[in-house]
XYZ file of C-alpha atoms in Angstrom:
500
model
C -72.713 -5.204 47.216
C -70.144 -4.435 44.554
C -70.576 -0.710 45.154
C -70.015 -1.243 48.875
C -66.856 -3.242 48.100
C -65.549 -0.468 45.848
C -66.235 2.127 48.509
C -64.028 0.312 51.026
C -61.187 -0.454 48.593
C -58.178 1.852 48.720
C -56.455 1.665 45.347
C -53.499 3.828 46.369
C -52.982 1.813 49.556
C -53.176 -1.481 47.623
C -50.539 -0.268 45.175
C -48.278 0.845 48.014
C -48.658 -2.497 49.774
C -47.871 -4.322 46.542
C -44.705 -2.241 46.093
C -43.664 -2.978 49.681
C -44.156 -6.716 49.100
C -41.981 -6.575 45.986
C -39.283 -4.667 47.874
C -39.353 -7.307 50.620
C -38.931 -10.088 48.064
C -36.033 -8.253 46.426
C -34.448 -7.664 49.830
C -34.712 -11.356 50.693
C -33.102 -12.283 47.363
C -30.232 -9.839 47.871
C -29.752 -10.941 51.470
C -29.263 -14.542 50.356
C -26.494 -13.403 48.009
C -24.929 -11.267 50.721
C -24.851 -14.256 53.072
C -22.554 -16.063 50.638
C -20.274 -13.049 50.361
C -20.256 -12.685 54.137
C -19.266 -16.310 54.672
C -16.524 -15.937 52.043
C -15.123 -12.853 53.784
C -15.259 -14.694 57.110
C -13.298 -17.572 55.575
C -10.614 -15.156 54.335
C -10.364 -13.726 57.846
C -10.021 -17.225 59.279
C -7.300 -17.986 56.732
C -5.439 -14.901 57.933
C -5.679 -16.022 61.560
C -4.801 -19.619 60.631
C -1.687 -18.557 58.741
C -0.653 -16.177 61.537
C -0.759 -19.074 63.995
C 1.842 -20.999 61.961
C 4.163 -18.276 60.649
C 3.631 -15.330 63.002
C 6.964 -13.873 64.100
C 8.983 -15.782 61.490
C 10.989 -14.047 58.724
C 8.716 -12.754 55.984
C 5.596 -13.536 58.022
C 3.666 -10.455 56.869
C 4.093 -11.328 53.193
C 3.288 -14.996 53.835
C 0.092 -14.146 55.735
C -1.011 -11.768 52.979
C -0.290 -14.468 50.388
C -2.299 -16.981 52.440
C -5.352 -14.703 52.258
C -4.932 -14.367 48.486
C -4.448 -18.149 48.252
C -7.680 -18.661 50.174
C -9.419 -16.297 47.736
C -8.003 -18.330 44.842
C -9.245 -21.568 46.422
C -12.754 -20.109 46.763
C -12.743 -19.312 43.058
C -11.516 -22.792 42.131
C -14.447 -24.252 44.043
C -16.882 -21.859 42.406
C -15.683 -22.521 38.847
C -13.546 -25.593 38.267
C -15.428 -28.181 40.324
C -18.634 -27.665 38.307
C -17.211 -29.852 35.551
C -17.094 -32.889 37.827
C -20.701 -32.843 39.033
C -22.485 -30.693 36.429
C -23.426 -33.562 34.068
C -24.806 -35.704 36.919
C -26.918 -32.785 38.188
C -28.072 -31.802 34.702
C -29.216 -35.359 34.012
C -31.132 -35.480 37.344
C -29.027 -38.405 38.529
C -28.614 -36.471 41.771
C -29.860 -33.239 43.242
C -27.858 -30.038 43.536
C -27.594 -30.430 47.317
C -26.260 -33.985 47.108
C -23.822 -32.944 44.374
C -22.464 -30.074 46.460
C -21.915 -32.308 49.485
C -20.276 -35.125 47.497
C -18.012 -32.752 45.585
C -17.000 -30.806 48.697
C -16.141 -33.962 50.642
C -14.211 -35.672 47.828
C -12.407 -32.535 46.631
C -11.138 -31.883 50.151
C -10.256 -35.552 50.633
C -8.328 -35.655 47.372
C -6.381 -32.525 48.247
C -5.510 -33.593 51.807
C -5.001 -37.341 51.275
C -3.417 -37.513 47.826
C -2.465 -33.912 47.111
C 1.164 -34.616 47.809
C 3.761 -32.702 49.729
C 5.855 -31.280 46.867
C 4.842 -28.901 44.104
C 6.601 -27.076 41.309
C 6.661 -23.406 42.271
C 6.769 -22.208 38.662
C 3.679 -24.090 37.468
C 4.810 -26.741 34.999
C 8.220 -25.175 34.359
C 7.077 -22.242 32.258
C 9.644 -19.796 33.660
C 13.251 -20.184 34.819
C 13.673 -19.113 38.455
C 17.407 -18.614 37.899
C 16.633 -15.497 35.836
C 15.375 -13.622 38.883
C 18.057 -11.353 40.292
C 16.581 -11.186 43.764
C 14.375 -13.450 45.870
C 12.098 -10.530 46.792
C 11.356 -9.943 43.096
C 10.411 -13.610 42.757
C 8.082 -13.315 45.771
C 6.252 -10.330 44.277
C 6.034 -12.090 40.915
C 4.360 -15.097 42.529
C 2.080 -12.811 44.532
C 1.045 -11.064 41.312
C 0.422 -14.442 39.644
C -1.769 -15.541 42.546
C -3.792 -12.316 42.603
C -4.290 -12.147 38.843
C -5.289 -15.795 38.407
C -7.804 -15.519 41.272
C -9.285 -12.330 39.796
C -9.554 -13.866 36.338
C -11.308 -17.015 37.590
C -13.641 -14.826 39.646
C -14.514 -12.803 36.536
C -15.066 -15.972 34.492
C -17.404 -17.336 37.170
C -19.333 -14.067 37.203
C -19.949 -14.181 33.426
C -20.772 -17.900 33.597
C -17.761 -19.329 31.742
C -16.036 -22.496 33.034
C -12.291 -21.925 32.559
C -9.130 -23.816 33.463
C -7.717 -22.605 36.773
C -4.407 -24.240 35.894
C -4.242 -22.191 32.684
C -5.097 -19.102 34.723
C -2.148 -19.796 37.025
C 0.078 -20.508 34.004
C -0.871 -17.147 32.473
C -0.343 -15.372 35.771
C 3.105 -16.871 36.310
C 4.115 -16.141 32.704
C 2.975 -12.511 32.817
C 4.660 -11.795 36.143
C 7.820 -13.597 34.987
C 8.032 -11.495 31.830
C 7.425 -8.270 33.752
C 10.043 -9.210 36.348
C 12.794 -10.871 34.269
C 11.994 -10.377 30.588
C 10.812 -12.572 27.730
C 13.841 -14.840 27.969
C 12.656 -16.238 31.302
C 9.690 -18.020 29.671
C 10.045 -21.592 28.421
C 8.278 -20.998 25.103
C 8.184 -24.649 23.919
C 6.348 -25.526 27.128
C 3.971 -22.628 26.584
C 3.348 -23.844 23.036
C 2.366 -27.306 24.297
C 0.025 -25.736 26.849
C -1.542 -23.587 24.121
C -2.001 -26.697 21.973
C -3.951 -28.285 24.807
C -6.601 -25.561 24.392
C -7.541 -27.285 21.135
C -6.553 -30.884 21.893
C -8.391 -31.279 25.210
C -11.931 -30.360 24.134
C -11.587 -32.082 20.748
C -10.524 -35.416 22.225
C -13.143 -35.131 24.971
C -15.891 -34.298 22.492
C -14.988 -37.073 20.043
C -14.818 -39.769 22.743
C -18.139 -38.664 24.261
C -19.785 -38.679 20.824
C -18.447 -42.164 20.047
C -19.917 -43.646 23.220
C -23.223 -41.869 22.699
C -23.354 -43.349 19.188
C -22.718 -46.817 20.665
C -25.506 -46.377 23.220
C -27.953 -45.226 20.555
C -27.012 -48.093 18.222
C -26.816 -50.910 20.770
C -29.613 -49.948 23.169
C -31.829 -46.945 22.440
C -32.882 -47.783 18.878
C -33.382 -51.497 19.460
C -36.858 -53.032 19.389
C -36.365 -54.536 22.870
C -34.495 -51.839 24.765
C -34.559 -53.658 28.099
C -33.045 -56.858 26.710
C -30.353 -54.777 24.993
C -29.725 -52.905 28.243
C -29.281 -56.171 30.181
C -26.630 -57.155 27.668
C -24.742 -53.891 27.181
C -25.161 -51.730 30.289
C -22.892 -54.003 32.403
C -20.267 -53.722 29.659
C -20.553 -49.928 29.507
C -20.363 -49.510 33.277
C -17.435 -51.947 33.433
C -15.618 -49.781 30.864
C -16.314 -46.773 33.080
C -15.043 -48.594 36.186
C -11.848 -49.641 34.391
C -11.292 -46.149 32.991
C -11.714 -44.524 36.390
C -9.447 -47.063 38.070
C -6.752 -46.241 35.509
C -7.421 -42.520 35.851
C -7.115 -42.585 39.630
C -3.969 -44.704 39.448
C -2.362 -42.175 37.092
C -3.658 -38.902 38.543
C -5.590 -39.384 41.756
C -2.921 -41.091 43.859
C 0.257 -40.246 41.958
C 1.580 -38.207 44.903
C 1.052 -41.178 47.244
C 2.436 -43.893 44.968
C 3.943 -43.533 41.495
C 2.329 -45.855 38.948
C 3.365 -46.027 35.293
C 0.752 -46.095 32.560
C 1.219 -49.802 31.737
C 0.572 -50.804 35.349
C -2.364 -48.412 35.541
C -3.911 -49.965 32.404
C -3.534 -53.449 33.887
C -5.236 -52.281 37.089
C -8.028 -50.766 35.019
C -8.519 -53.965 32.998
C -8.757 -56.086 36.155
C -11.256 -53.685 37.722
C -13.319 -53.679 34.507
C -13.568 -57.492 34.419
C -14.548 -57.651 38.090
C -17.131 -54.889 37.641
C -18.666 -56.653 34.641
C -18.954 -59.950 36.544
C -20.561 -58.239 39.536
C -22.882 -55.974 37.573
C -24.431 -58.510 35.198
C -26.832 -60.005 37.779
C -27.391 -56.600 39.401
C -28.465 -54.969 36.136
C -30.622 -57.992 35.284
C -32.495 -57.562 38.575
C -32.859 -53.779 38.094
C -34.177 -54.271 34.550
C -36.996 -56.618 35.584
C -40.410 -55.094 35.023
C -39.126 -51.961 33.321
C -41.218 -50.598 30.456
C -39.697 -50.775 26.990
C -38.923 -47.047 26.691
C -35.984 -44.673 27.021
C -37.069 -43.312 30.395
C -36.611 -46.773 31.894
C -32.971 -46.880 30.773
C -32.106 -43.794 32.785
C -32.481 -45.649 36.073
C -29.663 -48.030 35.142
C -27.096 -45.232 34.779
C -27.937 -43.162 37.873
C -25.660 -44.806 40.467
C -22.608 -44.971 38.145
C -22.986 -41.232 37.553
C -22.951 -40.507 41.280
C -19.803 -42.621 41.661
C -18.146 -40.919 38.690
C -18.851 -37.464 40.152
C -17.234 -38.493 43.436
C -14.173 -40.009 41.744
C -13.703 -37.051 39.401
C -13.870 -34.699 42.396
C -11.309 -36.749 44.332
C -8.905 -36.846 41.389
C -9.380 -33.124 40.760
C -8.637 -32.309 44.385
C -5.516 -34.489 44.322
C -4.214 -33.363 40.952
C -5.136 -29.694 40.467
C -5.089 -28.133 43.907
C -1.314 -28.429 44.212
C -0.885 -26.559 40.936
C -3.185 -23.805 42.146
C -1.345 -23.350 45.464
C 2.058 -23.525 43.768
C 2.611 -19.745 43.822
C 1.551 -19.644 47.488
C 3.970 -22.465 48.337
C 6.698 -20.584 46.456
C 6.036 -17.435 48.484
C 6.050 -19.359 51.778
C 9.394 -20.990 50.977
C 11.148 -17.999 49.398
C 9.989 -15.423 51.949
C 10.824 -17.710 54.851
C 14.146 -19.155 53.660
C 15.341 -16.392 51.348
C 16.172 -18.618 48.387
C 14.387 -19.556 45.165
C 13.721 -23.249 44.493
C 12.076 -24.958 41.529
C 10.292 -27.389 43.851
C 9.312 -26.907 47.478
C 7.450 -28.771 50.186
C 3.838 -27.669 50.706
C 3.137 -27.037 54.393
C 0.072 -28.866 55.652
C -1.609 -25.605 56.655
C -1.361 -24.397 53.041
C -3.109 -27.553 51.794
C -5.775 -27.147 54.479
C -6.524 -23.609 53.279
C -6.672 -24.844 49.697
C -8.905 -27.823 50.486
C -11.403 -25.968 52.656
C -11.375 -22.948 50.341
C -12.438 -25.138 47.432
C -15.235 -26.662 49.505
C -16.540 -23.272 50.670
C -16.317 -21.834 47.156
C -18.245 -24.778 45.775
C -20.970 -24.648 48.414
C -21.391 -20.864 48.263
C -20.978 -20.068 44.574
C -20.747 -23.371 42.684
C -24.404 -23.878 41.636
C -24.195 -21.209 38.907
C -21.483 -23.014 36.922
C -22.920 -26.450 37.750
C -26.176 -25.410 36.059
C -24.240 -23.968 33.138
C -22.285 -27.166 32.464
C -25.095 -29.581 33.283
C -28.193 -27.860 31.938
C -27.643 -24.751 29.853
C -25.171 -25.833 27.150
C -27.282 -28.766 25.984
C -29.897 -31.036 27.531
C -28.395 -34.040 29.314
C -29.951 -37.297 30.439
C -28.145 -40.073 32.367
C -26.913 -41.781 29.170
C -25.421 -38.561 27.789
C -23.967 -37.622 31.182
C -22.385 -41.095 31.332
C -20.633 -40.345 28.029
C -19.329 -37.029 29.379
C -17.970 -38.558 32.601
C -16.376 -41.504 30.807
C -14.815 -39.193 28.227
C -13.185 -37.131 30.987
C -11.400 -40.191 32.371
C -10.397 -41.713 29.025
C -9.092 -38.412 27.633
C -6.767 -37.939 30.601
C -5.475 -41.493 30.101
C -4.864 -40.912 26.379
C -3.162 -37.589 27.085
C -0.891 -39.196 29.695
C 0.042 -41.900 27.200
C 0.847 -39.282 24.534
C 2.557 -36.964 27.005
C 0.186 -34.074 26.288
C -0.725 -31.404 28.867
C -4.520 -31.229 29.057
C -7.115 -29.345 31.071
C -9.817 -31.264 32.930
C -12.138 -28.280 32.483
C -11.661 -28.226 28.710
C -12.128 -31.998 28.509
C -15.408 -32.060 30.441
C -16.954 -29.060 28.705
C -15.677 -30.297 25.337
C -17.399 -33.611 26.027
C -20.683 -31.782 26.732
C -20.285 -29.941 23.428
C -19.479 -33.211 21.671
C -22.634 -34.856 22.995
C -24.757 -31.868 21.990
C -23.362 -31.463 18.482
C -23.560 -35.207 17.854
C -27.223 -35.149 18.876
C -27.847 -32.335 16.397
C -26.282 -34.326 13.577
C -27.774 -37.681 14.546
C -31.317 -36.390 15.052
C -31.478 -34.927 11.579
C -29.345 -37.391 9.579
C -29.390 -40.874 11.097
C -31.004 -43.483 8.830
C -31.203 -45.896 11.770
C -33.192 -43.384 13.782
C -35.461 -42.650 10.822
C -36.203 -46.347 10.258
C -36.915 -46.789 13.971
C -39.294 -43.804 14.078
C -41.100 -44.911 10.916
C -41.482 -48.422 12.328
C -42.969 -47.046 15.544
C -45.346 -44.940 13.443
C -46.532 -47.955 11.476
C -46.983 -50.023 14.648
C -49.053 -47.266 16.230
C -51.293 -47.174 13.166
C -51.180 -43.400 12.804
C -51.147 -41.725 9.428
C -49.779 -38.453 10.746
C -46.066 -37.822 10.269
C -44.260 -38.405 13.547
C -41.196 -36.353 12.720
C -40.630 -33.292 10.566
C -37.073 -33.982 9.376
C -36.534 -30.546 7.847
C -37.420 -29.044 11.232
C -35.033 -31.442 12.985
C -32.181 -30.339 10.732
C -32.939 -26.709 11.556
C -33.033 -27.196 15.319
C -29.935 -26.381 17.357
C -29.510 -28.578 20.412
C -26.401 -26.696 21.588
C -26.912 -23.114 22.695
C -24.575 -21.086 20.469
C -24.367 -18.113 22.831
C -22.893 -20.256 25.606
C -20.621 -21.998 23.124
C -19.118 -18.720 21.916
C -18.804 -17.283 25.425
C -16.931 -20.329 26.717
C -14.636 -20.618 23.686
C -13.779 -16.914 23.926
C -12.997 -17.285 27.644
C -10.727 -20.264 26.926
C -8.822 -18.408 24.212
C -8.159 -15.296 26.295
C -7.496 -16.999 29.659
C -3.697 -17.215 29.425
C -3.079 -13.814 27.754
C -5.633 -12.051 29.965
C -4.186 -13.558 33.148
C -0.683 -12.706 31.900
C -1.504 -9.055 31.203
C -3.321 -8.713 34.504
C -0.428 -10.358 36.359
C 2.173 -8.121 34.727
C 0.138 -5.051 35.703
C -0.264 -6.254 39.295
C 3.471 -7.007 39.533
C 4.401 -3.513 38.324
C 2.020 -1.972 40.854
C 3.336 -4.140 43.719
C 6.989 -3.550 42.821
C 6.452 0.231 42.572
C 4.708 0.306 45.951
C 7.207 -1.931 47.724
C 10.287 -0.731 45.835
């Protein structure tokens, strides 16, 4: 029978069929990637048509339409890179799926941009260059066009290599480089640039320290208690109330500042009131959720899932309201200067510009966002709902502290710094905590086993933060402003030589 089977088998044909199957699989994989690129190109074409409908036939319409396409490209890259920080921890901790995260982030980013994004933006991105130094309005237009192109290209490159970077810093670098190429070094406000450079260090450090502090509290008050569920009933309402108060303050300061101006004292009062109300409401809710849960860490994760979903939505809304206007600043500057013929430090943002920005972010997130979401949420260090809670809370508190101190900070650097802080704290705590060691030894004695439960020398050797990702991200942060500046200066010289 076996000889008959061998006589009918065609080894060459089988190999060929296997190769064809592999080619088909590869083709399907590539086609899925090409679909995303095709949709992105279609969106750029729609942005061109959309802009033509509003400015066609007006002075400077050709330049404005071209800038609108570049602005749409920039918005796609913001969605692909920057938004990952808001939902990455929740996805990495399995508090919600990738699909749910993409939908929530897309809806709330767009809502934040359109509802609370404001109608006025600084054209020179946080005052880093003096528009009065430009001899001609056309030079200013090409400088802003170069800044827009270079910042979009840099964020696209960062997304491709898997590095979450600050889009605001990319725009800052682009504006600075084009300004220097167009009007010289004297046009740059160097003290402002120094404060922005300081934020490269300040943002992730504050975010990491705050996240580590709250993770230490959770471990001390809940995780390494004999009765975890009783401890959770006592402390989880307090922790979630702190989160609710922090996010209420954060939204009051950043999320709706273009709708209504609220000072930090009023925002803190609002946050305190919200925190007290949340604590009163959540105490019985958490008590009900905790009934019947087993006395183990996996049970605690259920109590943090819903707050993480809410935090992802609120962070996305605040990001859309606060950062999109900065990103479309150069586009708004081009629209105003090309149409009116004068340079202004602040201009009104046309609604159609905000629509392109809002929908561009949503499309970029849906098409290309999962790569950076996985990076932030899963690949830097392992997150569970408690650790992700610390990251989300740190993002809100750090922005509040920075506003109080008057420091310019990056939401990207804060969130990723908080992930690093959680990971590095886990490394230290796992190998050095006496509380953890006593708890583990007690569990060993209760179980009656004579085998060592933990090899502490091995724990000290283990690295819970992937160093390769750490170095890649830090390097990308350091070079973002100078790289965007050099690229912008080069683009400006090319544009001015072609158009001059």
